[in-house]
Amino acid sequence: MDHHHHQQQHHDHYDGGENDYMHQEDDWDRDMLLDPAWEKQQRKTFTAWCNSHLRKAGTQIENIEEDFRDGLKLMLLLEVISGERLAKPERGKMRVHKISNVNKALDFIASKGVKLVSIGAEEIVDGNAKMTLGMIWTIILRFAIQDISVEETSAKEGLLLWCQRKTAPYKNVNIQNFHISWKDGLGFCALIHRHRPELIDYGKLRKDDPMTNLNTAFDVAEKYLDIPKMLDAEDIVGTARPDEKAIMTYVSSFYHAFSGAQKAETAANRICKVLAVNQENEQLMEDYEKLASDLLEWIRRTIPWLENRVPENTMQAMQQMLEDFRDYRRLHKPPKVQEKCQLEINFNTLQTKLRLSNRPAFMPSEGKMVSDISSAWGSLEGAEKGYEEWLLNEIRRLERLDHLAEKFRQKAAIHEAWTDGKEEMLQQKDYETASLSDIKALLKKHEAFESDLAAHQDRVEQIAAIAQELNELEYYDSPSVNARCQQICDQWDSLGVLTQKRSEALQRTEKLLETIDQLYLEFAKRAAPFNNWMEGAMEDLQDTFIVHTIEEIQGLSTAHEQFKATLPEADKERQAILGIHNEIAKIVQTYHVNMAGTNPYTTINPQEINAKWDKVRQLVPQRDQALIEEHARQQNNERLRRQFANQANVIGPWIQTKMEEIGRISIEMHGTLEGHLTHLRQYEKSIVNYKPKIDQLEGDHQLIQEALIFDNKHTNYTMEHIRVGWEQLLTTIARTINEIENQILTRDAKGISQDQMNEFRASFNHFDRDHSGKLGAEEFKACLISLGFDIGNDAQKRTGMMDAEDFRACLISMGYNMGEAEFARIMSIVDPNRLGVITFQAFIDFMSHETADTDTADQVMTSFKVLAGDKNYILVDELRRELPPDQAEYCIARMTPYTGPDAVPGALDYMSFSTALYGESDL
């Protein structure tokens, strides 16, 4: 087993508790081979430790295993360290004497409860170093280490804990054991610095300089602490793990050195403490006596002041007394309350301290007991309570007087302010110029004032009552109060009288004005409708009338006669209305009412009524004259109407008859066209001969217009009707004659026979169902069909008109065979302006074109070619030579210059001209 391990075991052997050191068993036997470095350290340390004690007996050892062999110094060491006497030693030099002495020492150690295992006297006598060191360690352990006790731990653990506690403030020291924790020397330095800081300048030490640290600690300990140098710094620094026993022994010396100093300090402290308690108690007694004297003296001085009951006369002085008292309560008394309280606390504290320190109780001097002070304080409080009550009552009394006086002044001021101007107001004569509504407003205002006056009665009574109370309380300024009160009462009575007078005046005026108002209202109620009647009458009498008949003017005359019959009754109403006005004037005059303004209910006055009445009377005869004149005018108008009607009723039917006769002739199919023409010309002559009758009617019409006659119940014909009819008759005869002439032309040009012409007329008349002399598109188509035109299968309706089918029928009857497109082409010929109607002339032109041999553009072109001598162009000279002059010039003006390859100067293009002659009408 290696030494370290053994040593650790040995160390652990002592860690278990305070008596573990006894159970060493046979540690020293089992391992006789001690680490040489440790053995050297132990030898050095143990030797120094022994000498530190033997020094007290005047001796020492040099060699630990030699000098204890005879047992004498061993016994002496034990006597010094235990303070006890051992058995007398044997003085012989023989081995047996030495063993005997050593055994006596070992027995003494055993008697102290130490179990010595494997350590015998013989080994010690024989100088066995191992055994000797073991024995010395046992002594050190028992006498230097076992009794160490720190916070419930003892011996080795106690010593370790003591080291940890003492070095705790030192950050670079960490004591965990009794070997390597001490190697840097800072642990030793920290122990010294903790107890004797003046010995070491700890701040200058460095952890990395163990030699300096260790030497410093050992040197200081030897020099100042009487701890011998038990190890050299090299012994510790040079060993990986310093010897635990050596370190423990060394450290225990520090413990004993410092704990000895601590005991002396504790003893001194105890004495100081006892003395301090006595001194403090004596001081407290002195303080109590002083405080009690001062407090009692203050109470003695204060009570007479509080018992003074002489009042001041003014509120201000009393307020000052109260202010002084409040200062006493707020500023002077609180510190004394504090002092009294402090006195009691000090007394109780003092008695408690004396009791706790076994001293006799404190007895204050005569009259300064706590109870004496409480009694004096009670008297003070009593005086104070009474004083405050008295002060407040006095202040209340003065306050009451001041309050009453102020109240009187306030109420008087309010009342005077209210009454100011009231007498003048009540004496006003404003009602003399007031209207009824103003009077009513003034009455309401006066009623409100009376209510207000009644409401102020209370205040007047209060003012009188306050003045009475002030007199009873003998207020210093009573005379001025009484004078003011008297003035208020006198004025009050005056206001009452004036109020009554005004009230009566207002009511009297109101009654008069109400009577006048009733009359005004009556006047207004009757004057308004009468005025309206007069205005209406004036308006009617001046109304410009427009009449157109005798009956109307007779109606107006009847109404006027009825109106004239109402005039006497109206005059009576006028007299009555003026009577009301006169009554008002009489009241105003009798009662001297000052009328402000006019009738509020109307703006009408008697002058206006009379003026309008005069005007009505003046207008009546004027109206009579106007009606007579109008009646004569209407009789003349009626004569003109009858005159016009008699002629118009003859001319109108005559024109109508002539129109119908012409219509019949135009569609007549019997006889020749020439016969029809002759017949029509005779008609035309008879019509022209009728013109003077028309002119005479125009003359009558002129008279009617000048008379501004716009209606005529005697005829339905107006001049406009007659004029239009006459113009239509002239136009129709002229147009019909023209149509017959054109038919003759067409017939002759186309070579149409009279029978063919009659057939066309029959077809046309058949489809002209309304006899208008015109066919619609569909009527035309029907007519063509009837004449044998073949329309074909495409006969679907396009326009949706009934007469379209009739027109198709006409085409088919004429033998035409064509579709929709072909019919459209025919329509563009017969109705080029797209009016939707076809005249008989257009129909004849179309039919004659279709049935006759007519010229064409090609035929005309061929004729021109003959005149031009077979050239493609014609010259001006040739045209002038071959054609009559006007037709030649017509052609020259319209032909364009010829531009063909064979052109010569002056050549004209007859081909384009021929085509242009027919244009789109060429079929």
Short mmCIF file of C-alpha atoms in Angstrom, two decimals, residues 65 118 196 402 614 626 676 700 735 826 920:
data_model
loop_
_atom_site.label_atom_id
_atom_site.label_comp_id
_atom_site.label_asym_id
_atom_site.label_seq_id
_atom_site.Cartn_x
_atom_site.Cartn_y
_atom_site.Cartn_z
CA GLU A 65 13.08 10.23 19.52
CA SER A 118 0.50 -0.68 19.35
CA ARG A 196 -4.34 41.18 13.67
CA ASP A 402 -72.38 90.25 13.37
CA ASP A 614 -120.38 107.65 -54.88
CA ALA A 626 -122.83 100.80 -72.83
CA HIS A 676 -116.06 64.19 -123.89
CA ASP A 700 -120.36 90.06 -97.70
CA ARG A 735 -106.92 68.88 -115.28
CA ILE A 826 -92.85 48.34 -113.98
CA GLU A 920 -83.77 54.76 -117.88
#
